[in-house]
Short mmCIF file of C-alpha atoms (C1' of nucleotides) in Angstrom, two decimals:
data_model
loop_
_atom_site.label_atom_id
_atom_site.label_comp_id
_atom_site.label_asym_id
_atom_site.label_seq_id
_atom_site.Cartn_x
_atom_site.Cartn_y
_atom_site.Cartn_z
CA UNK A 1 72.03 82.62 -20.24
CA UNK A 2 74.14 79.72 -18.93
CA UNK A 3 77.61 80.56 -20.17
CA UNK A 4 80.65 78.46 -19.47
CA UNK A 5 83.57 79.64 -17.39
CA UNK A 6 85.72 80.52 -20.38
CA UNK A 7 83.04 83.01 -21.39
CA UNK A 8 83.42 84.91 -18.12
CA UNK A 9 87.18 85.07 -18.43
CA UNK A 10 86.67 86.66 -21.84
CA UNK A 11 83.98 89.08 -20.67
CA UNK A 12 86.11 90.06 -17.69
CA UNK A 13 89.18 90.72 -19.81
CA UNK A 14 87.19 92.77 -22.31
CA UNK A 15 85.69 95.05 -19.65
CA UNK A 16 87.41 98.37 -20.22
CA UNK A 17 89.62 97.30 -23.13
CA UNK A 18 89.25 96.10 -26.68
CA UNK A 19 91.27 92.99 -27.37
CA UNK A 20 91.83 90.30 -29.98
CA UNK A 21 91.51 86.60 -29.21
CA UNK A 22 95.27 86.36 -29.41
CA UNK A 23 95.71 89.10 -26.82
CA UNK A 24 93.19 87.44 -24.52
CA UNK A 25 95.20 84.24 -24.67
CA UNK A 26 98.43 86.12 -23.89
CA UNK A 27 96.90 87.78 -20.86
CA UNK A 28 95.37 84.55 -19.59
CA UNK A 29 98.77 82.89 -19.86
CA UNK A 30 100.39 85.60 -17.78
CA UNK A 31 97.67 86.02 -15.18
CA UNK A 32 94.61 83.83 -14.64
CA UNK A 33 96.44 80.75 -15.89
CA UNK A 34 97.62 80.07 -12.34
CA UNK A 35 94.06 79.45 -11.17
CA UNK A 36 92.00 79.36 -14.38
CA UNK A 37 93.21 78.35 -17.83
CA UNK A 38 91.84 78.76 -21.34
CA UNK A 39 93.21 77.52 -24.66
CA UNK A 40 92.84 78.87 -28.20
CA UNK A 41 90.48 75.98 -28.87
CA UNK A 42 88.16 77.47 -26.27
CA UNK A 43 88.74 81.18 -26.77
CA UNK A 44 88.10 81.57 -30.50
CA UNK A 45 84.88 79.52 -30.67
CA UNK A 46 83.66 81.19 -27.49
CA UNK A 47 84.27 84.67 -28.93
CA UNK A 48 82.09 83.65 -31.86
CA UNK A 49 79.29 82.43 -29.58
CA UNK A 50 79.48 85.53 -27.41
CA UNK A 51 79.23 87.72 -30.48
CA UNK A 52 76.22 85.75 -31.74
CA UNK A 53 74.62 86.22 -28.32
CA UNK A 54 75.26 89.97 -28.48
CA UNK A 55 77.53 90.03 -25.43
CA UNK A 56 80.60 91.15 -27.33
CA UNK A 57 81.09 93.02 -30.54
CA UNK A 58 83.95 92.46 -32.94
CA UNK A 59 85.48 95.03 -35.25
CA UNK A 60 87.80 94.26 -38.12
CA UNK A 61 91.02 96.10 -37.56
CA UNK A 62 93.04 94.46 -40.25
CA UNK A 63 96.18 96.38 -41.10
CA UNK A 64 96.96 95.72 -44.70
CA UNK A 65 96.79 92.01 -45.34
CA UNK A 66 97.11 91.03 -41.71
CA UNK A 67 93.76 90.15 -40.27
CA UNK A 68 92.90 91.24 -36.79
CA UNK A 69 89.56 91.40 -35.05
CA UNK A 70 89.17 93.41 -31.89
CA UNK A 71 86.33 92.63 -29.53
CA UNK A 72 84.70 94.88 -26.99
CA UNK A 73 82.01 94.32 -24.38
CA UNK A 74 78.44 95.34 -25.17
CA UNK A 75 76.19 96.71 -22.39
CA UNK A 76 74.47 93.30 -22.30
CA UNK A 77 77.87 91.63 -21.94
CA UNK A 78 78.77 93.89 -19.05
CA UNK A 79 75.51 93.05 -17.32
CA UNK A 80 76.15 89.36 -17.82
CA UNK A 81 79.60 89.73 -16.29
CA UNK A 82 78.21 91.60 -13.30
CA UNK A 83 75.41 89.08 -12.82
CA UNK A 84 78.02 86.35 -12.69
CA UNK A 85 80.13 88.33 -10.21
CA UNK A 86 77.10 88.53 -7.92
CA UNK A 87 76.72 84.74 -7.75
CA UNK A 88 78.56 82.82 -5.07
CA UNK A 89 81.59 80.98 -6.51
CA UNK A 90 81.45 77.19 -6.28
CA UNK A 91 84.35 75.68 -8.19
CA UNK A 92 87.46 74.97 -6.14
CA UNK A 93 89.43 72.11 -7.61
CA UNK A 94 92.96 70.86 -7.58
CA UNK A 95 94.86 68.25 -9.55
CA UNK A 96 98.14 67.49 -7.85
CA UNK A 97 99.98 64.56 -9.34
CA UNK A 98 102.83 64.77 -6.83
CA UNK A 99 100.36 64.46 -3.97
CA UNK A 100 98.78 61.47 -5.69
CA UNK A 101 102.20 59.83 -5.87
CA UNK A 102 102.84 60.59 -2.23
CA UNK A 103 99.47 59.02 -1.46
CA UNK A 104 100.57 55.79 -3.13
CA UNK A 105 104.18 55.97 -1.98
CA UNK A 106 103.68 52.80 0.07
CA UNK A 107 103.77 50.86 -3.20
CA UNK A 108 107.39 51.65 -4.00
CA UNK A 109 110.43 52.10 -1.74
CA UNK A 110 111.84 55.62 -1.77
CA UNK A 111 108.80 57.02 -3.62
CA UNK A 112 107.82 59.38 -0.78
CA UNK A 113 110.96 61.57 -0.67
CA UNK A 114 111.02 61.65 -4.47
CA UNK A 115 107.41 62.80 -4.63
CA UNK A 116 108.04 65.47 -2.01
CA UNK A 117 111.15 66.71 -3.77
CA UNK A 118 109.32 66.95 -7.06
CA UNK A 119 106.38 68.66 -5.43
CA UNK A 120 108.72 71.16 -3.84
CA UNK A 121 110.36 71.81 -7.19
CA UNK A 122 107.03 72.34 -8.97
CA UNK A 123 105.87 74.87 -6.37
CA UNK A 124 109.24 76.62 -6.45
CA UNK A 125 109.04 76.92 -10.22
CA UNK A 126 105.55 78.34 -10.05
CA UNK A 127 106.70 80.76 -7.37
CA UNK A 128 109.55 81.93 -9.58
CA UNK A 129 107.16 82.60 -12.47
CA UNK A 130 104.80 84.53 -10.22
CA UNK A 131 107.61 86.65 -8.80
CA UNK A 132 108.76 87.40 -12.31
CA UNK A 133 105.48 89.02 -13.25
CA UNK A 134 104.96 90.72 -9.89
CA UNK A 135 106.52 94.12 -10.67
CA UNK A 136 104.45 94.57 -13.84
CA UNK A 137 101.24 93.51 -12.09
CA UNK A 138 101.90 95.76 -9.10
CA UNK A 139 102.23 98.71 -11.45
CA UNK A 140 99.65 98.13 -14.17
CA UNK A 141 96.91 95.81 -12.88
CA UNK A 142 93.99 96.52 -10.57
CA UNK A 143 94.52 96.12 -6.81
CA UNK A 144 92.32 93.02 -7.00
CA UNK A 145 94.44 91.45 -9.69
CA UNK A 146 97.49 92.23 -7.62
CA UNK A 147 95.79 90.62 -4.61
CA UNK A 148 95.24 87.36 -6.50
CA UNK A 149 98.90 87.37 -7.46
CA UNK A 150 99.98 87.91 -3.87
CA UNK A 151 97.76 85.02 -2.88
CA UNK A 152 99.46 82.81 -5.46
CA UNK A 153 102.87 83.84 -4.19
CA UNK A 154 102.01 83.29 -0.53
CA UNK A 155 100.41 79.95 -1.33
CA UNK A 156 103.41 78.74 -3.32
CA UNK A 157 105.73 79.81 -0.53
CA UNK A 158 103.63 77.88 1.94
CA UNK A 159 103.73 74.75 -0.25
CA UNK A 160 107.49 74.93 -0.72
CA UNK A 161 107.96 75.26 3.03
CA UNK A 162 105.58 72.40 3.77
CA UNK A 163 107.45 70.08 1.41
CA UNK A 164 110.76 70.97 3.02
CA UNK A 165 109.41 70.29 6.49
CA UNK A 166 107.78 67.04 5.40
CA UNK A 167 111.08 65.90 3.89
CA UNK A 168 112.85 66.55 7.16
CA UNK A 169 110.25 64.68 9.16
CA UNK A 170 110.34 61.67 6.89
CA UNK A 171 111.79 58.71 8.80
CA UNK A 172 115.05 57.55 7.29
CA UNK A 173 115.71 60.88 5.61
CA UNK A 174 119.15 61.71 4.39
CA UNK A 175 120.48 58.14 4.43
CA UNK A 176 119.37 56.87 1.01
CA UNK A 177 119.31 53.14 1.71
CA UNK A 178 117.21 53.31 4.86
CA UNK A 179 113.75 52.48 3.56
CA UNK A 180 111.53 50.85 6.09
CA UNK A 181 107.82 51.44 5.83
CA UNK A 182 105.97 49.22 3.49
CA UNK A 183 102.36 48.34 3.39
CA UNK A 184 100.05 45.51 2.48
CA UNK A 185 96.68 46.48 3.87
CA UNK B 1 101.54 51.64 -22.08
CA UNK B 2 100.22 55.21 -21.89
CA UNK B 3 97.49 54.98 -19.29
CA UNK B 4 95.45 57.92 -18.16
CA UNK B 5 95.53 59.28 -14.63
CA UNK B 6 92.34 57.52 -13.57
CA UNK B 7 94.06 54.23 -14.32
CA UNK B 8 96.80 54.95 -11.79
CA UNK B 9 94.31 55.87 -9.10
CA UNK B 10 92.68 52.49 -9.66
CA UNK B 11 95.96 50.58 -9.73
CA UNK B 12 97.10 52.35 -6.59
CA UNK B 13 93.92 51.59 -4.71
CA UNK B 14 94.00 47.94 -5.76
CA UNK B 15 97.56 47.42 -4.54
CA UNK B 16 97.18 45.21 -1.51
CA UNK B 17 93.38 44.93 -1.56
CA UNK B 18 90.66 43.54 -3.76
CA UNK B 19 87.91 46.04 -4.43
CA UNK B 20 84.83 46.59 -6.56
CA UNK B 21 84.36 49.64 -8.76
CA UNK B 22 81.84 50.90 -6.27
CA UNK B 23 84.32 50.63 -3.41
CA UNK B 24 86.99 52.41 -5.43
CA UNK B 25 84.61 55.30 -5.98
CA UNK B 26 83.79 55.45 -2.27
CA UNK B 27 87.45 55.58 -1.31
CA UNK B 28 88.25 58.20 -3.92
CA UNK B 29 85.42 60.35 -2.59
CA UNK B 30 86.81 60.17 0.92
CA UNK B 31 90.49 60.55 0.13
CA UNK B 32 92.05 61.48 -3.21
CA UNK B 33 89.02 63.56 -4.19
CA UNK B 34 90.64 66.57 -2.55
CA UNK B 35 93.47 66.58 -5.06
CA UNK B 36 92.42 64.03 -7.71
CA UNK B 37 88.86 63.07 -8.63
CA UNK B 38 87.31 60.19 -10.56
CA UNK B 39 83.66 59.53 -11.47
CA UNK B 40 81.79 56.28 -12.12
CA UNK B 41 81.81 57.22 -15.79
CA UNK B 42 85.59 56.96 -15.68
CA UNK B 43 86.09 54.14 -13.19
CA UNK B 44 83.93 51.39 -14.69
CA UNK B 45 85.12 51.75 -18.30
CA UNK B 46 88.70 52.07 -17.08
CA UNK B 47 88.43 48.86 -15.03
CA UNK B 48 87.33 47.12 -18.22
CA UNK B 49 90.27 48.49 -20.17
CA UNK B 50 92.74 47.62 -17.42
CA UNK B 51 91.41 44.08 -17.33
CA UNK B 52 91.70 43.77 -21.12
CA UNK B 53 95.30 44.96 -20.80
CA UNK B 54 96.01 42.37 -18.13
CA UNK B 55 96.83 44.90 -15.42
CA UNK B 56 93.94 43.95 -13.17
CA UNK B 57 91.92 40.78 -12.80
CA UNK B 58 88.25 40.69 -11.90
CA UNK B 59 86.50 37.90 -10.04
CA UNK B 60 82.74 37.46 -9.83
CA UNK B 61 81.77 37.54 -6.19
CA UNK B 62 78.06 37.75 -6.66
CA UNK B 63 76.15 36.83 -3.53
CA UNK B 64 72.85 35.34 -4.59
CA UNK B 65 71.34 37.55 -7.24
CA UNK B 66 73.38 40.57 -6.38
CA UNK B 67 76.21 41.07 -8.81
CA UNK B 68 79.58 42.13 -7.55
CA UNK B 69 82.95 42.00 -9.26
CA UNK B 70 86.11 42.31 -7.24
CA UNK B 71 89.29 43.39 -8.93
CA UNK B 72 92.86 42.77 -7.88
CA UNK B 73 96.20 43.89 -9.24
CA UNK B 74 98.17 41.50 -11.45
CA UNK B 75 102.00 41.47 -11.30
CA UNK B 76 102.02 43.44 -14.57
CA UNK B 77 99.63 45.96 -13.00
CA UNK B 78 101.88 46.37 -10.00
CA UNK B 79 104.87 46.96 -12.27
CA UNK B 80 102.93 49.55 -14.21
CA UNK B 81 102.02 51.32 -10.97
CA UNK B 82 105.62 51.33 -9.81
CA UNK B 83 106.88 52.54 -13.19
CA UNK B 84 104.48 55.47 -12.92
CA UNK B 85 105.61 56.20 -9.36
CA UNK B 86 109.18 56.46 -10.62
CA UNK B 87 108.30 59.19 -13.13
CA UNK B 88 108.49 62.82 -12.06
CA UNK B 89 105.00 64.26 -11.49
CA UNK B 90 104.03 67.09 -13.80
CA UNK B 91 100.37 67.97 -13.28
CA UNK B 92 99.71 70.74 -10.77
CA UNK B 93 96.51 72.57 -11.60
CA UNK B 94 93.95 74.66 -9.80
CA UNK B 95 90.53 75.97 -10.72
CA UNK B 96 89.49 78.60 -8.22
CA UNK B 97 86.33 80.45 -9.19
CA UNK B 98 86.44 82.72 -6.16
CA UNK B 99 89.91 83.88 -7.12
CA UNK B 100 88.67 84.50 -10.66
CA UNK B 101 85.91 86.69 -9.27
CA UNK B 102 88.37 88.55 -7.09
CA UNK B 103 90.50 89.06 -10.19
CA UNK B 104 87.58 90.76 -11.94
CA UNK B 105 86.23 92.50 -8.84
CA UNK B 106 86.97 95.87 -10.41
CA UNK B 107 83.95 95.35 -12.65
CA UNK B 108 81.40 95.45 -9.84
CA UNK B 109 81.31 97.48 -6.62
CA UNK B 110 81.56 95.35 -3.49
CA UNK B 111 82.55 92.23 -5.45
CA UNK B 112 85.95 91.92 -3.76
CA UNK B 113 84.79 91.40 -0.14
CA UNK B 114 82.07 89.07 -1.36
CA UNK B 115 84.56 86.96 -3.31
CA UNK B 116 86.90 86.82 -0.33
CA UNK B 117 84.12 85.86 2.05
CA UNK B 118 82.99 83.10 -0.27
CA UNK B 119 86.52 81.90 -0.78
CA UNK B 120 87.01 81.79 2.97
CA UNK B 121 83.80 79.81 3.37
CA UNK B 122 84.77 77.28 0.70
CA UNK B 123 88.15 76.65 2.29
CA UNK B 124 86.58 76.41 5.74
CA UNK B 125 84.09 73.84 4.48
CA UNK B 126 86.84 71.79 2.90
CA UNK B 127 88.83 72.02 6.11
CA UNK B 128 85.85 70.74 8.10
CA UNK B 129 85.47 67.73 5.81
CA UNK B 130 89.17 66.94 6.05
CA UNK B 131 89.13 67.16 9.84
CA UNK B 132 86.14 64.87 9.90
CA UNK B 133 88.01 62.06 8.21
CA UNK B 134 91.30 62.69 10.00
CA UNK B 135 90.87 60.26 12.91
CA UNK B 136 90.02 57.34 10.62
CA UNK B 137 92.92 58.14 8.28
CA UNK B 138 95.38 58.52 11.16
CA UNK B 139 94.45 55.05 12.36
CA UNK B 140 93.90 53.01 9.22
CA UNK B 141 95.78 54.58 6.31
CA UNK B 142 99.47 54.51 5.44
CA UNK B 143 101.71 57.25 6.87
CA UNK B 144 101.93 58.68 3.35
CA UNK B 145 98.20 58.87 2.99
CA UNK B 146 98.04 60.56 6.36
CA UNK B 147 100.73 63.00 5.20
CA UNK B 148 98.65 64.03 2.19
CA UNK B 149 95.72 64.64 4.50
CA UNK B 150 97.79 66.78 6.83
CA UNK B 151 98.95 68.76 3.83
CA UNK B 152 95.32 69.33 2.82
CA UNK B 153 94.46 70.46 6.33
CA UNK B 154 97.45 72.79 6.64
CA UNK B 155 96.79 74.23 3.20
CA UNK B 156 93.12 74.88 3.93
CA UNK B 157 94.02 76.54 7.22
CA UNK B 158 96.47 78.74 5.36
CA UNK B 159 93.83 79.73 2.81
CA UNK B 160 91.23 80.54 5.46
CA UNK B 161 93.73 82.71 7.27
CA UNK B 162 94.80 84.48 4.09
CA UNK B 163 91.21 85.33 3.22
CA UNK B 164 90.61 86.74 6.67
CA UNK B 165 93.71 88.90 6.49
CA UNK B 166 92.89 90.08 2.99
CA UNK B 167 89.40 91.06 4.14
CA UNK B 168 90.87 93.13 6.95
CA UNK B 169 93.30 94.87 4.64
CA UNK B 170 90.61 95.73 2.13
CA UNK B 171 90.07 99.50 2.10
CA UNK B 172 86.60 100.40 3.29
CA UNK B 173 86.22 97.15 5.23
CA UNK B 174 83.57 96.83 7.89
CA UNK B 175 81.42 99.78 6.81
CA UNK B 176 79.20 98.25 4.10
CA UNK B 177 78.45 101.37 2.07
CA UNK B 178 82.02 102.54 1.70
CA UNK B 179 83.00 101.27 -1.72
CA UNK B 180 85.61 103.31 -3.46
CA UNK B 181 87.87 101.60 -5.95
CA UNK B 182 86.61 101.23 -9.44
CA UNK B 183 88.47 100.69 -12.61
CA UNK B 184 88.33 101.50 -16.29
CA UNK B 185 91.73 100.70 -17.67
"C1'" DG C 1 56.73 48.89 3.42
"C1'" DA C 2 59.83 52.54 2.44
"C1'" DC C 3 64.26 54.30 2.31
"C1'" DT C 4 69.10 53.86 1.99
"C1'" DT C 5 73.03 51.60 0.53
"C1'" DC C 6 75.36 48.42 -2.50
"C1'" DA C 7 76.38 47.59 -7.19
"C1'" DT C 8 77.12 47.93 -12.36
"C1'" DG C 9 76.96 50.03 -16.30
"C1'" DT C 10 75.85 53.31 -20.51
"C1'" DA C 11 74.60 57.49 -23.14
"C1'" DA C 12 74.70 62.10 -23.86
"C1'" DT C 13 76.97 65.95 -23.28
"C1'" DA C 14 80.40 69.27 -21.93
"C1'" DA C 15 84.97 70.75 -21.45
"C1'" DG C 16 89.50 70.98 -22.62
"C1'" DT C 17 94.00 69.90 -25.10
"C1'" DT C 18 96.90 69.43 -28.99
"C1'" DA C 19 98.20 69.61 -33.37
"C1'" DC C 20 97.65 71.41 -37.64
"C1'" DA C 21 97.07 74.86 -41.40
"C1'" DT C 22 97.85 79.43 -42.89
"C1'" DG C 23 100.03 83.66 -43.52
"C1'" DA C 24 101.64 88.59 -42.43
"C1'" DT C 25 104.81 91.46 -39.93
"C1'" DT C 26 108.73 92.58 -37.20
"C1'" DC C 27 113.28 92.20 -35.61
"C1'" DA C 28 118.05 90.73 -35.49
"C1'" DT D 1 117.14 85.91 -44.77
"C1'" DG D 2 115.67 83.53 -41.11
"C1'" DA D 3 113.46 83.40 -36.69
"C1'" DA D 4 110.13 85.09 -33.63
"C1'" DT D 5 105.86 87.17 -32.95
"C1'" DC D 6 101.19 88.39 -34.28
"C1'" DA D 7 96.95 86.48 -35.66
"C1'" DT D 8 92.90 83.33 -36.71
"C1'" DG D 9 90.81 79.34 -36.86
"C1'" DT D 10 89.49 74.09 -37.12
"C1'" DA D 11 89.70 69.03 -36.40
"C1'" DA D 12 90.61 65.24 -33.86
"C1'" DC D 13 90.94 63.59 -29.72
"C1'" DT D 14 90.83 62.98 -24.72
"C1'" DT D 15 88.79 63.77 -20.45
"C1'" DA D 16 85.20 64.30 -17.33
"C1'" DT D 17 80.46 65.11 -15.69
"C1'" DT D 18 75.71 64.07 -15.32
"C1'" DA D 19 71.86 61.66 -15.74
"C1'" DC D 20 69.68 57.60 -16.53
"C1'" DA D 21 68.43 52.62 -16.09
"C1'" DT D 22 68.34 48.65 -13.28
"C1'" DG D 23 67.86 45.91 -9.35
"C1'" DA D 24 69.27 43.34 -4.92
"C1'" DA D 25 70.08 43.62 0.02
"C1'" DG D 26 69.91 45.74 4.33
"C1'" DT D 27 67.77 48.93 7.77
"C1'" DC D 28 64.21 51.53 10.23
#
DNA sequence: GACTTCATGTAATAAGTTACATGATTCA
DNA sequence: TGAATCATGTAACTTATTACATGAAGTC
């Protein structure tokens, strides 16, 4: 059937519960966002395509004047989700701007500690957000969903620690004006 | 000037060396690829735009009939690179399909150990590629470039270990037919 | 002579973000 | 009554991938 990744996020979130596009977006933002994002501009058109393909089914649940369309998985949609789950995952990508700046830190004095400090801060912020949602996930989500969260937490902790250690090991650390290493190769 | 991220990868790689688009792609594939990718479809058009903006300068170095255009950084290009290095990094994104499958593992019996095994394998493969290039990087690259590589290695090791531990902690591990947890919430 | 690498580029497509437009309901 | 939240959707744009087309030079 060749669906895109957003489609599987939607199918997965609809398995067992009926949800609106808005609710799907809310859940993504509080859970999969940390390793897989989706925007309204993807979710709403994709819901339409999935409905046309018979993988989800939408029901109007408008209360009064307020429109609201709840989607649920069809048997075909569930099969599609399971078929995807059986395939070996391939995508494993990262975009880390702080690391890119560290990579090029030879082009500007003092860029390395700055990059490491910022990287540390970004991981610490992510860690804080993950810890915030932890109690709710531990109670309400599946053990697998909780496992992905614990992975995110452990990973962020590791990254924060690594940055701190790298900052300490940096030659000339502490003393701000001591910038030696330069490069022209 | 509002350049895109590919532009900075190019500027960074041209600082100190003249290179062709082809060489830039080769270097990206062996270094920044692990945290920041760029394809030919981005690199060649971007080199054209950067030249039009006066940030890089290309020189024909065709040997015989074989065309070859080497680019080098202009002073304006170097300033642009340094200005970018001074800004706080923001982008920190991950796309992890294995984690997404673990997240939805409640929708298919046995999906969780499979996802974890695949995730472990992907990290182990990445780790192997990073270790392969380590000696060359340790010798020829800047200490900052080497630092980013060591981060990649340490991170991959962490991920491999986490997957192994998670597999052990999984209820019903080892015995293949013992799949309990299901979910319909 | 065949294969690989060096080398440049474009076209088509896919994926993803952001901003906008609209409006009801709920809560303080 | 004013702000926040619920709710749907589209348009414009940016970003990125993939495949294609072309051909010289070097290697086995």
